[in-house]
mmCIF file of C-alpha atoms in Angstrom:
data_model
loop_
_atom_site.group_PDB
_atom_site.id
_atom_site.type_symbol
_atom_site.label_atom_id
_atom_site.label_comp_id
_atom_site.label_asym_id
_atom_site.label_seq_id
_atom_site.Cartn_x
_atom_site.Cartn_y
_atom_site.Cartn_z
ATOM 1 C CA MET A 1 87.112 91.210 234.850
ATOM 2 C CA ASP A 2 83.420 90.544 234.363
ATOM 3 C CA VAL A 3 83.233 93.412 231.867
ATOM 4 C CA ASN A 4 86.040 91.940 229.744
ATOM 5 C CA ALA A 5 84.371 88.539 229.745
ATOM 6 C CA ALA A 6 81.115 90.076 228.610
ATOM 7 C CA VAL A 7 82.803 91.958 225.757
ATOM 8 C CA ALA A 8 84.574 88.782 224.604
ATOM 9 C CA ALA A 9 81.332 86.829 224.673
ATOM 10 C CA ALA A 10 79.545 89.521 222.636
ATOM 11 C CA ALA A 11 82.333 89.524 220.043
ATOM 12 C CA ALA A 12 82.161 85.755 219.696
ATOM 13 C CA ILE A 13 78.405 85.829 219.219
ATOM 14 C CA ALA A 14 78.737 88.605 216.571
ATOM 15 C CA GLY A 15 81.382 86.616 214.658
ATOM 16 C CA LEU A 16 79.195 83.495 214.757
ATOM 17 C CA CYS A 17 76.214 85.429 213.369
ATOM 18 C CA THR A 18 78.364 86.927 210.607
ATOM 19 C CA GLY A 19 79.575 83.470 209.553
ATOM 20 C CA VAL A 20 76.053 82.060 209.490
ATOM 21 C CA ILE A 21 74.797 84.991 207.393
ATOM 22 C CA ALA A 22 77.704 84.633 204.924
ATOM 23 C CA MET A 23 77.070 80.904 204.520
ATOM 24 C CA LEU A 24 73.356 81.468 203.897
ATOM 25 C CA ALA A 25 74.110 84.203 201.345
ATOM 26 C CA PHE A 26 76.507 81.873 199.490
ATOM 27 C CA ARG A 27 73.898 79.099 199.382
ATOM 28 C CA TRP A 28 71.222 81.490 198.083
ATOM 29 C CA SER A 29 73.615 82.771 195.386
ATOM 30 C CA GLU A 30 74.334 79.261 194.152
ATOM 31 C CA ARG A 31 70.628 78.454 194.046
ATOM 32 C CA ASP A 32 69.889 81.642 192.059
ATOM 33 C CA GLN A 33 72.599 80.799 189.531
ATOM 34 C CA THR A 34 71.158 77.363 188.883
ATOM 35 C CA ARG A 35 67.560 78.602 188.759
ATOM 36 C CA PRO A 36 66.375 78.971 185.088
ATOM 37 C CA THR A 37 65.668 82.520 183.994
ATOM 38 C CA ARG A 38 62.625 83.663 182.056
ATOM 39 C CA THR A 39 64.720 83.853 178.861
ATOM 40 C CA SER A 40 66.127 80.378 179.226
ATOM 41 C CA LEU A 41 62.689 78.967 179.962
ATOM 42 C CA HIS A 42 61.436 80.700 176.809
ATOM 43 C CA THR A 43 64.116 79.422 174.447
ATOM 44 C CA ASP A 44 66.172 76.484 175.721
ATOM 45 C CA ALA A 45 63.253 74.634 177.256
ATOM 46 C CA VAL A 46 60.948 75.237 174.259
ATOM 47 C CA LEU A 47 63.318 74.399 171.378
ATOM 48 C CA PRO A 48 63.765 70.670 170.770
ATOM 49 C CA PRO A 49 67.256 69.352 171.558
ATOM 50 C CA GLY A 50 69.796 70.022 168.806
ATOM 51 C CA VAL A 51 67.622 72.484 166.867
ATOM 52 C CA ASP A 52 69.615 75.501 168.057
ATOM 53 C CA THR A 53 72.844 73.922 166.764
ATOM 54 C CA VAL A 54 71.303 73.022 163.402
ATOM 55 C CA LEU A 55 69.912 76.535 162.882
ATOM 56 C CA SER A 56 73.296 78.094 163.610
ATOM 57 C CA VAL A 57 74.929 76.296 160.648
ATOM 58 C CA LEU A 58 72.183 76.838 158.073
ATOM 59 C CA ARG A 59 72.955 79.197 155.193
ATOM 60 C CA SER A 60 69.310 80.273 155.019
ATOM 61 C CA SER A 61 67.810 82.872 157.315
ATOM 62 C CA ALA A 62 65.971 80.994 160.061
ATOM 63 C CA VAL A 63 63.142 82.103 162.359
ATOM 64 C CA VAL A 64 61.308 79.966 164.950
ATOM 65 C CA LEU A 65 57.863 81.156 166.078
ATOM 66 C CA ASP A 66 55.829 79.953 169.050
ATOM 67 C CA GLU A 67 52.045 79.613 169.307
ATOM 68 C CA SER A 68 51.647 83.335 169.996
ATOM 69 C CA ASP A 69 53.690 84.311 166.894
ATOM 70 C CA SER A 70 56.556 85.499 169.072
ATOM 71 C CA VAL A 71 60.088 84.906 167.822
ATOM 72 C CA VAL A 72 61.727 82.178 169.871
ATOM 73 C CA LYS A 73 64.904 82.016 167.809
ATOM 74 C CA ALA A 74 66.192 84.002 164.829
ATOM 75 C CA SER A 75 69.507 83.925 162.992
ATOM 76 C CA SER A 76 71.579 87.036 162.433
ATOM 77 C CA ALA A 77 70.815 86.833 158.701
ATOM 78 C CA ALA A 78 67.095 87.119 159.488
ATOM 79 C CA TYR A 79 67.720 90.368 161.324
ATOM 80 C CA ALA A 80 69.940 91.606 158.481
ATOM 81 C CA LEU A 81 67.173 90.988 155.938
ATOM 82 C CA GLY A 82 64.685 92.838 158.146
ATOM 83 C CA LEU A 83 62.497 89.778 158.738
ATOM 84 C CA VAL A 84 62.440 90.233 162.527
ATOM 85 C CA ARG A 85 61.764 93.516 164.294
ATOM 86 C CA GLY A 86 60.920 94.024 167.940
ATOM 87 C CA GLY A 87 60.711 90.291 168.618
ATOM 88 C CA LYS A 88 58.045 89.804 165.921
ATOM 89 C CA LEU A 89 58.047 88.568 162.332
ATOM 90 C CA ALA A 90 57.795 91.767 160.287
ATOM 91 C CA VAL A 91 56.714 90.258 156.933
ATOM 92 C CA GLU A 92 52.944 89.851 156.871
ATOM 93 C CA PRO A 93 52.695 87.182 154.114
ATOM 94 C CA MET A 94 55.217 85.001 155.977
ATOM 95 C CA LEU A 95 53.270 85.460 159.211
ATOM 96 C CA HIS A 96 50.063 84.273 157.512
ATOM 97 C CA MET A 97 51.936 81.256 156.143
ATOM 98 C CA ALA A 98 53.212 80.410 159.631
ATOM 99 C CA ARG A 99 49.695 80.588 161.105
ATOM 100 C CA ASP A 100 48.266 78.365 158.353
ATOM 101 C CA THR A 101 51.052 75.821 158.853
ATOM 102 C CA ARG A 102 50.512 75.826 162.619
ATOM 103 C CA ARG A 103 46.799 75.166 162.048
ATOM 104 C CA ASP A 104 46.991 72.293 159.536
ATOM 105 C CA GLY A 105 50.645 71.127 159.779
ATOM 106 C CA GLU A 106 51.285 71.446 156.027
ATOM 107 C CA ILE A 107 54.628 72.656 154.617
ATOM 108 C CA ARG A 108 54.309 75.806 152.510
ATOM 109 C CA GLN A 109 56.688 77.610 150.165
ATOM 110 C CA VAL A 110 56.391 80.909 148.309
ATOM 111 C CA GLU A 111 58.616 83.436 146.520
ATOM 112 C CA LEU A 112 58.249 87.081 147.516
ATOM 113 C CA ASP A 113 59.691 90.464 146.571
ATOM 114 C CA LEU A 114 60.451 92.469 149.706
ATOM 115 C CA PRO A 115 61.463 96.127 149.943
ATOM 116 C CA ARG A 116 65.159 96.478 150.635
ATOM 117 C CA ARG A 117 65.948 98.071 153.995
ATOM 118 C CA GLY A 118 67.769 101.386 154.079
ATOM 119 C CA THR A 119 67.185 102.324 150.416
ATOM 120 C CA GLY A 120 64.711 104.779 149.064
ATOM 121 C CA ARG A 121 64.998 103.611 145.462
ATOM 122 C CA GLY A 122 62.330 100.910 145.718
ATOM 123 C CA GLU A 123 64.765 98.092 145.063
ATOM 124 C CA ALA A 124 63.183 94.688 145.644
ATOM 125 C CA LEU A 125 64.733 91.838 147.564
ATOM 126 C CA ALA A 126 63.780 88.490 146.015
ATOM 127 C CA VAL A 127 63.401 85.722 148.595
ATOM 128 C CA SER A 128 62.077 82.184 148.803
ATOM 129 C CA ALA A 129 60.251 81.405 152.081
ATOM 130 C CA ARG A 130 59.544 77.888 153.343
ATOM 131 C CA VAL A 131 57.451 77.210 156.474
ATOM 132 C CA ALA A 132 57.260 73.862 158.289
ATOM 133 C CA PRO A 133 55.993 72.706 161.696
ATOM 134 C CA LEU A 134 58.634 72.163 164.377
ATOM 135 C CA GLY A 135 57.213 69.980 167.131
ATOM 136 C CA SER A 136 53.681 70.480 168.384
ATOM 137 C CA ARG A 137 53.733 74.224 169.071
ATOM 138 C CA LEU A 138 56.569 75.760 167.070
ATOM 139 C CA VAL A 139 56.873 76.768 163.422
ATOM 140 C CA LEU A 140 60.161 77.007 161.498
ATOM 141 C CA LEU A 141 60.603 79.614 158.763
ATOM 142 C CA LEU A 142 63.548 79.351 156.356
ATOM 143 C CA VAL A 143 64.194 82.242 153.959
ATOM 144 C CA GLU A 144 66.636 82.093 151.041
ATOM 145 C CA ASP A 145 67.880 85.279 149.347
ATOM 146 C CA LEU A 146 67.409 84.856 145.584
ATOM 147 C CA THR A 147 68.337 88.395 144.553
ATOM 148 C CA GLU A 148 71.810 87.585 143.253
ATOM 149 C CA ALA A 149 70.637 84.382 141.580
ATOM 150 C CA ARG A 150 67.906 86.279 139.739
ATOM 151 C CA ARG A 151 70.362 88.961 138.675
ATOM 152 C CA ILE A 152 72.763 86.363 137.285
ATOM 153 C CA GLU A 153 69.900 84.621 135.485
ATOM 154 C CA ALA A 154 68.807 87.913 133.926
ATOM 155 C CA VAL A 155 72.382 88.615 132.805
ATOM 156 C CA ARG A 156 72.598 85.130 131.315
ATOM 157 C CA ARG A 157 69.334 85.566 129.397
ATOM 158 C CA ASP A 158 70.426 88.945 128.073
ATOM 159 C CA PHE A 159 73.793 87.524 127.107
ATOM 160 C CA VAL A 160 72.254 84.603 125.211
ATOM 161 C CA ALA A 161 69.811 86.942 123.463
ATOM 162 C CA ASN A 162 72.593 89.352 122.491
ATOM 163 C CA VAL A 163 74.872 86.569 121.268
ATOM 164 C CA SER A 164 72.058 85.121 119.184
ATOM 165 C CA HIS A 165 71.363 88.503 117.625
ATOM 166 C CA GLU A 166 75.019 89.266 116.945
ATOM 167 C CA LEU A 167 75.634 85.865 115.381
ATOM 168 C CA LYS A 168 72.520 86.008 113.225
ATOM 169 C CA THR A 169 73.635 89.251 111.557
ATOM 170 C CA PRO A 170 76.836 88.028 109.856
ATOM 171 C CA VAL A 171 75.480 84.518 109.321
ATOM 172 C CA GLY A 172 72.379 85.909 107.613
ATOM 173 C CA ALA A 173 74.519 88.264 105.539
ATOM 174 C CA LEU A 174 76.744 85.378 104.426
ATOM 175 C CA SER A 175 73.696 83.364 103.404
ATOM 176 C CA LEU A 176 72.259 86.207 101.322
ATOM 177 C CA LEU A 177 75.618 87.036 99.761
ATOM 178 C CA SER A 178 76.212 83.406 98.792
ATOM 179 C CA GLU A 179 72.828 83.358 97.027
ATOM 180 C CA ALA A 180 73.753 86.606 95.280
ATOM 181 C CA VAL A 181 77.032 85.100 94.093
ATOM 182 C CA MET A 182 75.218 82.088 92.687
ATOM 183 C CA GLY A 183 72.724 84.322 90.902
ATOM 184 C CA ALA A 184 75.455 86.539 89.447
ATOM 185 C CA SER A 185 77.650 83.768 88.095
ATOM 186 C CA ASP A 186 77.663 85.401 84.666
ATOM 187 C CA ASP A 187 78.733 88.796 86.047
ATOM 188 C CA PRO A 188 82.393 88.694 87.202
ATOM 189 C CA GLU A 189 82.246 92.207 88.675
ATOM 190 C CA ALA A 190 79.215 91.380 90.804
ATOM 191 C CA VAL A 191 80.825 88.135 91.964
ATOM 192 C CA THR A 192 83.947 90.042 92.996
ATOM 193 C CA ARG A 193 81.882 92.647 94.860
ATOM 194 C CA PHE A 194 79.773 90.067 96.677
ATOM 195 C CA ALA A 195 82.826 87.964 97.520
ATOM 196 C CA GLY A 196 84.447 91.010 99.110
ATOM 197 C CA ARG A 197 81.381 91.574 101.250
ATOM 198 C CA MET A 198 81.432 87.899 102.232
ATOM 199 C CA GLN A 199 85.026 88.278 103.407
ATOM 200 C CA ILE A 200 84.054 91.274 105.558
ATOM 201 C CA GLU A 201 81.147 89.408 107.174
ATOM 202 C CA ALA A 202 83.283 86.302 107.692
ATOM 203 C CA THR A 203 85.941 88.421 109.411
ATOM 204 C CA ARG A 204 83.293 90.006 111.648
ATOM 205 C CA LEU A 205 81.964 86.560 112.565
ATOM 206 C CA THR A 206 85.488 85.311 113.331
ATOM 207 C CA ASN A 207 86.219 88.328 115.522
ATOM 208 C CA LEU A 208 82.949 87.881 117.412
ATOM 209 C CA VAL A 209 83.605 84.210 118.114
ATOM 210 C CA GLN A 210 87.168 84.964 119.209
ATOM 211 C CA GLU A 211 86.054 87.724 121.577
ATOM 212 C CA LEU A 212 83.392 85.452 123.055
ATOM 213 C CA ILE A 213 86.124 82.903 123.711
ATOM 214 C CA ASP A 214 88.359 85.597 125.234
ATOM 215 C CA LEU A 215 85.551 86.877 127.463
ATOM 216 C CA SER A 216 84.743 83.367 128.663
ATOM 217 C CA ARG A 217 88.426 82.747 129.392
ATOM 218 C CA VAL A 218 88.956 85.893 131.461
ATOM 219 C CA GLN A 219 85.767 85.189 133.418
ATOM 220 C CA ASN A 220 86.652 81.590 134.257
ATOM 221 C CA ASP A 221 90.441 81.616 134.551
ATOM 222 C CA ASN A 222 92.443 82.749 137.544
ATOM 223 C CA PRO A 223 95.057 85.089 136.063
ATOM 224 C CA LEU A 224 97.240 84.921 139.162
ATOM 225 C CA GLU A 225 97.954 81.219 138.634
ATOM 226 C CA ASP A 226 100.326 82.090 135.788
ATOM 227 C CA ALA A 227 101.202 85.557 137.045
ATOM 228 C CA GLU A 228 104.563 87.153 136.375
ATOM 229 C CA PRO A 229 106.093 90.637 136.384
ATOM 230 C CA VAL A 230 105.069 92.272 133.120
ATOM 231 C CA ARG A 231 106.814 95.348 131.730
ATOM 232 C CA VAL A 232 104.369 98.132 130.957
ATOM 233 C CA ASP A 233 106.620 99.369 128.138
ATOM 234 C CA GLU A 234 106.231 96.037 126.365
ATOM 235 C CA LEU A 235 102.448 96.062 126.775
ATOM 236 C CA VAL A 236 102.243 99.559 125.322
ATOM 237 C CA ALA A 237 104.492 98.666 122.374
ATOM 238 C CA GLU A 238 102.442 95.548 121.642
ATOM 239 C CA ALA A 239 99.157 97.502 121.791
ATOM 240 C CA ILE A 240 100.516 100.142 119.412
ATOM 241 C CA ASP A 241 101.791 97.519 116.996
ATOM 242 C CA ARG A 242 98.373 95.833 117.016
ATOM 243 C CA SER A 243 96.667 99.048 115.825
ATOM 244 C CA ARG A 244 99.464 100.318 113.604
ATOM 245 C CA HIS A 245 97.787 99.448 110.293
ATOM 246 C CA PRO A 246 94.326 101.015 110.952
ATOM 247 C CA ALA A 247 96.057 104.059 112.480
ATOM 248 C CA SER A 248 98.252 104.576 109.449
ATOM 249 C CA THR A 249 95.262 104.162 107.140
ATOM 250 C CA LYS A 250 93.511 107.040 108.920
ATOM 251 C CA GLN A 251 96.764 109.004 109.364
ATOM 252 C CA ILE A 252 96.409 108.874 113.128
ATOM 253 C CA THR A 253 99.562 109.590 115.137
ATOM 254 C CA MET A 254 100.158 107.303 118.129
ATOM 255 C CA ALA A 255 102.455 108.542 120.898
ATOM 256 C CA ALA A 256 103.743 106.584 123.893
ATOM 257 C CA GLY A 257 105.256 108.219 126.960
ATOM 258 C CA GLY A 258 105.184 108.578 130.708
ATOM 259 C CA THR A 259 107.250 106.864 133.372
ATOM 260 C CA ALA A 260 109.607 104.170 132.112
ATOM 261 C CA ASP A 261 110.516 100.794 133.619
ATOM 262 C CA LEU A 262 107.180 100.076 135.316
ATOM 263 C CA HIS A 263 105.980 96.555 136.068
ATOM 264 C CA ILE A 264 102.596 94.946 136.696
ATOM 265 C CA TRP A 265 102.065 91.570 138.306
ATOM 266 C CA GLY A 266 99.617 89.419 136.342
ATOM 267 C CA ASN A 267 98.847 87.337 133.291
ATOM 268 C CA ARG A 268 100.718 88.834 130.361
ATOM 269 C CA GLY A 269 98.296 87.632 127.693
ATOM 270 C CA GLN A 270 95.240 89.050 129.421
ATOM 271 C CA LEU A 271 96.923 92.369 130.201
ATOM 272 C CA ALA A 272 98.060 92.714 126.590
ATOM 273 C CA ALA A 273 94.544 91.968 125.338
ATOM 274 C CA ALA A 274 93.011 94.558 127.681
ATOM 275 C CA LEU A 275 95.382 97.370 126.744
ATOM 276 C CA GLY A 276 95.189 96.377 123.074
ATOM 277 C CA ASN A 277 91.386 96.722 123.166
ATOM 278 C CA LEU A 278 91.641 100.216 124.632
ATOM 279 C CA VAL A 279 94.093 101.381 121.981
ATOM 280 C CA GLU A 280 92.112 99.735 119.196
ATOM 281 C CA ASN A 281 88.912 101.473 120.344
ATOM 282 C CA ALA A 282 90.730 104.816 120.504
ATOM 283 C CA VAL A 283 91.879 104.428 116.892
ATOM 284 C CA ASN A 284 88.522 103.181 115.616
ATOM 285 C CA TYR A 285 86.565 106.033 117.173
ATOM 286 C CA SER A 286 89.001 108.808 116.247
ATOM 287 C CA PRO A 287 88.665 110.873 113.078
ATOM 288 C CA ALA A 288 91.460 110.963 110.542
ATOM 289 C CA ARG A 289 94.631 112.974 111.172
ATOM 290 C CA THR A 290 94.198 113.072 114.944
ATOM 291 C CA ARG A 291 96.301 111.798 117.829
ATOM 292 C CA VAL A 292 96.123 108.862 120.252
ATOM 293 C CA GLY A 293 98.326 108.908 123.333
ATOM 294 C CA ILE A 294 99.291 106.068 125.671
ATOM 295 C CA SER A 295 101.037 107.018 128.892
ATOM 296 C CA ALA A 296 101.849 105.285 132.165
ATOM 297 C CA ARG A 297 102.727 106.476 135.644
ATOM 298 C CA ARG A 298 103.052 105.191 139.213
ATOM 299 C CA VAL A 299 100.613 106.469 141.829
ATOM 300 C CA ALA A 300 100.652 105.991 145.579
ATOM 301 C CA ALA A 301 97.759 104.104 147.167
ATOM 302 C CA PRO A 302 97.014 102.992 150.762
ATOM 303 C CA GLY A 303 97.431 99.289 149.910
ATOM 304 C CA GLY A 304 100.553 99.763 147.804
ATOM 305 C CA ASP A 305 101.606 101.575 144.661
ATOM 306 C CA HIS A 306 99.496 101.247 141.517
ATOM 307 C CA ILE A 307 100.255 101.679 137.849
ATOM 308 C CA GLU A 308 97.932 103.820 135.749
ATOM 309 C CA ILE A 309 97.930 103.393 131.971
ATOM 310 C CA ALA A 310 95.900 106.104 130.235
ATOM 311 C CA VAL A 311 94.750 105.888 126.619
ATOM 312 C CA THR A 312 93.642 109.292 125.295
ATOM 313 C CA ASP A 313 91.990 110.020 121.953
ATOM 314 C CA GLN A 314 90.485 112.988 120.148
ATOM 315 C CA GLY A 315 87.448 111.107 118.963
ATOM 316 C CA ILE A 316 83.700 111.613 119.091
ATOM 317 C CA GLY A 317 83.518 111.337 122.891
ATOM 318 C CA ILE A 318 80.907 109.606 125.036
ATOM 319 C CA SER A 319 77.753 111.173 126.420
ATOM 320 C CA GLU A 320 77.073 111.091 130.144
ATOM 321 C CA LYS A 321 74.181 108.634 129.812
ATOM 322 C CA ASP A 322 76.363 106.217 127.821
ATOM 323 C CA ARG A 323 79.410 106.553 130.063
ATOM 324 C CA GLU A 324 78.019 104.223 132.735
ATOM 325 C CA ARG A 325 77.148 101.514 130.216
ATOM 326 C CA VAL A 326 80.169 101.379 127.935
ATOM 327 C CA PHE A 327 81.603 98.411 129.871
ATOM 328 C CA GLU A 328 78.480 96.306 129.405
ATOM 329 C CA ARG A 329 78.700 93.389 127.017
ATOM 330 C CA PHE A 330 77.482 94.172 123.474
ATOM 331 C CA TYR A 331 76.716 97.794 124.367
ATOM 332 C CA ARG A 332 77.699 100.264 121.649
ATOM 333 C CA VAL A 333 77.678 104.038 121.946
ATOM 334 C CA ASP A 334 77.245 104.351 118.185
ATOM 335 C CA PRO A 335 75.932 101.051 116.741
ATOM 336 C CA ALA A 336 76.264 102.209 113.132
ATOM 337 C CA ARG A 337 79.883 103.284 113.704
ATOM 338 C CA SER A 338 80.679 100.041 115.520
ATOM 339 C CA ARG A 339 79.359 97.887 112.723
ATOM 340 C CA ALA A 340 81.249 99.949 110.169
ATOM 341 C CA THR A 341 84.493 99.360 112.071
ATOM 342 C CA GLY A 342 83.719 95.714 112.840
ATOM 343 C CA GLY A 343 83.188 96.330 116.562
ATOM 344 C CA THR A 344 81.452 93.592 118.563
ATOM 345 C CA GLY A 345 80.726 95.485 121.788
ATOM 346 C CA LEU A 346 82.789 93.038 123.859
ATOM 347 C CA GLY A 347 86.164 94.785 123.951
ATOM 348 C CA LEU A 348 85.514 97.025 126.963
ATOM 349 C CA ALA A 349 83.745 94.195 128.796
ATOM 350 C CA ILE A 350 86.934 92.148 128.461
ATOM 351 C CA VAL A 351 88.978 95.096 129.746
ATOM 352 C CA LYS A 352 86.711 95.408 132.784
ATOM 353 C CA HIS A 353 86.985 91.701 133.655
ATOM 354 C CA VAL A 354 90.770 91.665 133.230
ATOM 355 C CA ALA A 355 91.158 94.717 135.472
ATOM 356 C CA ALA A 356 88.889 93.267 138.166
ATOM 357 C CA SER A 357 90.561 89.849 138.134
ATOM 358 C CA HIS A 358 93.960 91.546 138.590
ATOM 359 C CA GLY A 359 92.755 93.580 141.566
ATOM 360 C CA GLY A 360 92.384 96.828 139.630
ATOM 361 C CA GLU A 361 89.801 98.859 137.761
ATOM 362 C CA VAL A 362 89.185 100.737 134.533
ATOM 363 C CA THR A 363 87.653 104.213 134.445
ATOM 364 C CA VAL A 364 86.644 106.625 131.707
ATOM 365 C CA TRP A 365 86.665 110.386 131.282
ATOM 366 C CA SER A 366 85.015 111.774 128.208
ATOM 367 C CA SER A 367 83.516 114.895 126.700
ATOM 368 C CA GLU A 368 81.406 114.838 123.558
ATOM 369 C CA GLY A 369 83.293 116.219 120.607
ATOM 370 C CA GLN A 370 86.603 116.422 122.515
ATOM 371 C CA GLY A 371 87.611 112.820 123.053
ATOM 372 C CA SER A 372 87.953 110.238 125.793
ATOM 373 C CA THR A 373 90.527 108.946 128.253
ATOM 374 C CA PHE A 374 90.323 105.355 129.448
ATOM 375 C CA THR A 375 92.554 104.664 132.458
ATOM 376 C CA LEU A 376 93.600 101.156 133.423
ATOM 377 C CA ARG A 377 94.656 101.130 137.095
ATOM 378 C CA LEU A 378 96.458 97.970 138.312
ATOM 379 C CA PRO A 379 98.611 97.061 141.340
ATOM 380 C CA GLU A 380 102.342 97.306 140.776
ATOM 381 C CA ALA A 381 104.459 94.169 140.965
ATOM 382 C CA GLY A 382 105.598 94.293 144.599
ATOM 383 C CA ALA A 383 108.651 92.094 144.295
ATOM 384 C CA VAL A 384 109.947 94.068 141.331
ATOM 385 C CA ARG A 385 108.997 97.374 142.911
ATOM 386 C CA ASP A 386 111.256 96.625 145.884
ATOM 387 C CA ARG A 387 114.251 96.302 143.528
ATOM 388 C CA ILE A 388 113.524 99.544 141.707
ATOM 389 C CA ALA A 389 114.881 102.682 143.332
ATOM 390 C CA THR A 390 112.383 105.445 143.955
ATOM 391 C CA GLY A 391 112.971 108.106 141.321
ATOM 392 C CA PRO A 392 111.771 111.645 140.718
ATOM 393 C CA ASP A 393 108.906 110.330 138.629
ATOM 394 C CA ARG A 394 107.041 109.234 141.756
ATOM 395 C CA VAL A 395 103.706 111.012 142.117
ATOM 396 C CA ASP A 396 102.946 112.861 145.332
ATOM 397 C CA GLU A 397 100.311 111.040 147.372
ATOM 398 C CA ASP A 398 98.414 114.308 147.845
ATOM 399 C CA ASP A 399 98.273 114.940 144.100
ATOM 400 C CA ASP A 400 94.802 113.776 143.077
ATOM 401 C CA ARG A 401 94.583 115.666 139.799
ATOM 402 C CA PRO A 402 93.113 113.724 136.848
ATOM 403 C CA TYR A 403 95.788 112.351 134.561
ATOM 404 C CA ASP A 404 95.645 113.050 130.847
ATOM 405 C CA THR A 405 92.023 114.128 130.957
ATOM 406 C CA ASP A 406 92.693 116.704 128.289
ATOM 407 C CA PRO A 407 93.060 114.949 124.934
ATOM 408 C CA ASN A 408 95.278 117.792 123.759
ATOM 409 C CA ALA A 409 97.639 117.526 126.759
ATOM 410 C CA GLU A 410 101.272 116.850 125.997
ATOM 411 C CA ILE A 411 102.576 113.409 126.851
ATOM 412 C CA PRO A 412 106.119 113.439 128.201
ATOM 413 C CA ALA A 413 108.890 111.893 126.114
ATOM 414 C CA PRO A 414 106.671 110.778 123.247
ATOM 415 C CA GLU A 415 107.816 108.210 120.785
ATOM 416 C CA VAL A 416 105.967 109.014 117.581
ATOM 417 C CA LEU A 417 105.151 105.977 115.518
ATOM 418 C CA PRO A 418 103.938 106.319 111.928
#
């Protein structure tokens, strides 16, 4: 009996001790959770109230440095630009600016060219850095990426310079020709000859102004606002009709073929202008008594079927160094040939912008002396595609062979137009 009482008493004492220990452990855990950590003391207590929230919504890359030049706070964009590494500011000129600002309290700003991370091509990253004091011990660094702005400004300057040069040529020619006409008033043959040249230069000037307007329109307009299903057959027929006269003059045969009843979703006017430019270039740069082919097909793509329209010629071809630049504004592979045919150097730039604005692309295959193939690849009209039964003309998804890369390749079901 006494033994049982002793065992019961021992069990009660053990349970009481366990409860006390559990209560003390719970209290210590709560106190540890509320105790500030070293990190929180370093950031939350040092940053003035509200600064963290303001930095999180800034578009600029932001870095806050303490009196020891350690990074207290840095935005994700600052890490992406490579400004902060290992908890330190990695750009030496910015670090010197921060120290000077901490010493005298003055706001400083400078533009720098930084090496781009992850590239071995020496590409520079243009940034604007602004340093200002933040409280008594901290310094705030704001960095703005100016790379894209500088690129756009350079493109704008080049564009203005090119436009000025292109406009001066026909305008200057018209001025000289008008003086020649006045001086040859007693020579009817000379007046007729000079007047003909004036008409040519006036036509070139008109075409240049019109293409500048077209380029501005395709760059600024949203083609999907007035989008509609457009029949590829109609675009091809319109492009051929546009170049029928120069083709017949040079005895060039134009053939249309490929898959019938295809549709593209987009702005009909822009699509017609893009394909028309490709066909017109093919005719202009092809020698006499050759062949230009226009063919279309449907290809499978991960995001949905696409339509490829290939324009193939047997012209002079494009060298490898020129192939990457043919879509630049005012760039001409053969300037003398372009001026002889009235080319402005804007046609392929318009094609590129139309393709991009419609969610597609334009590519080129070419071999010097053999010809070129320009391929316009655009998404198919989904709503129309659902109503069209899948036919045998569908291309196998695994078939990645180039289409119509041989200018002498036969185009299926050609419709020869004189």
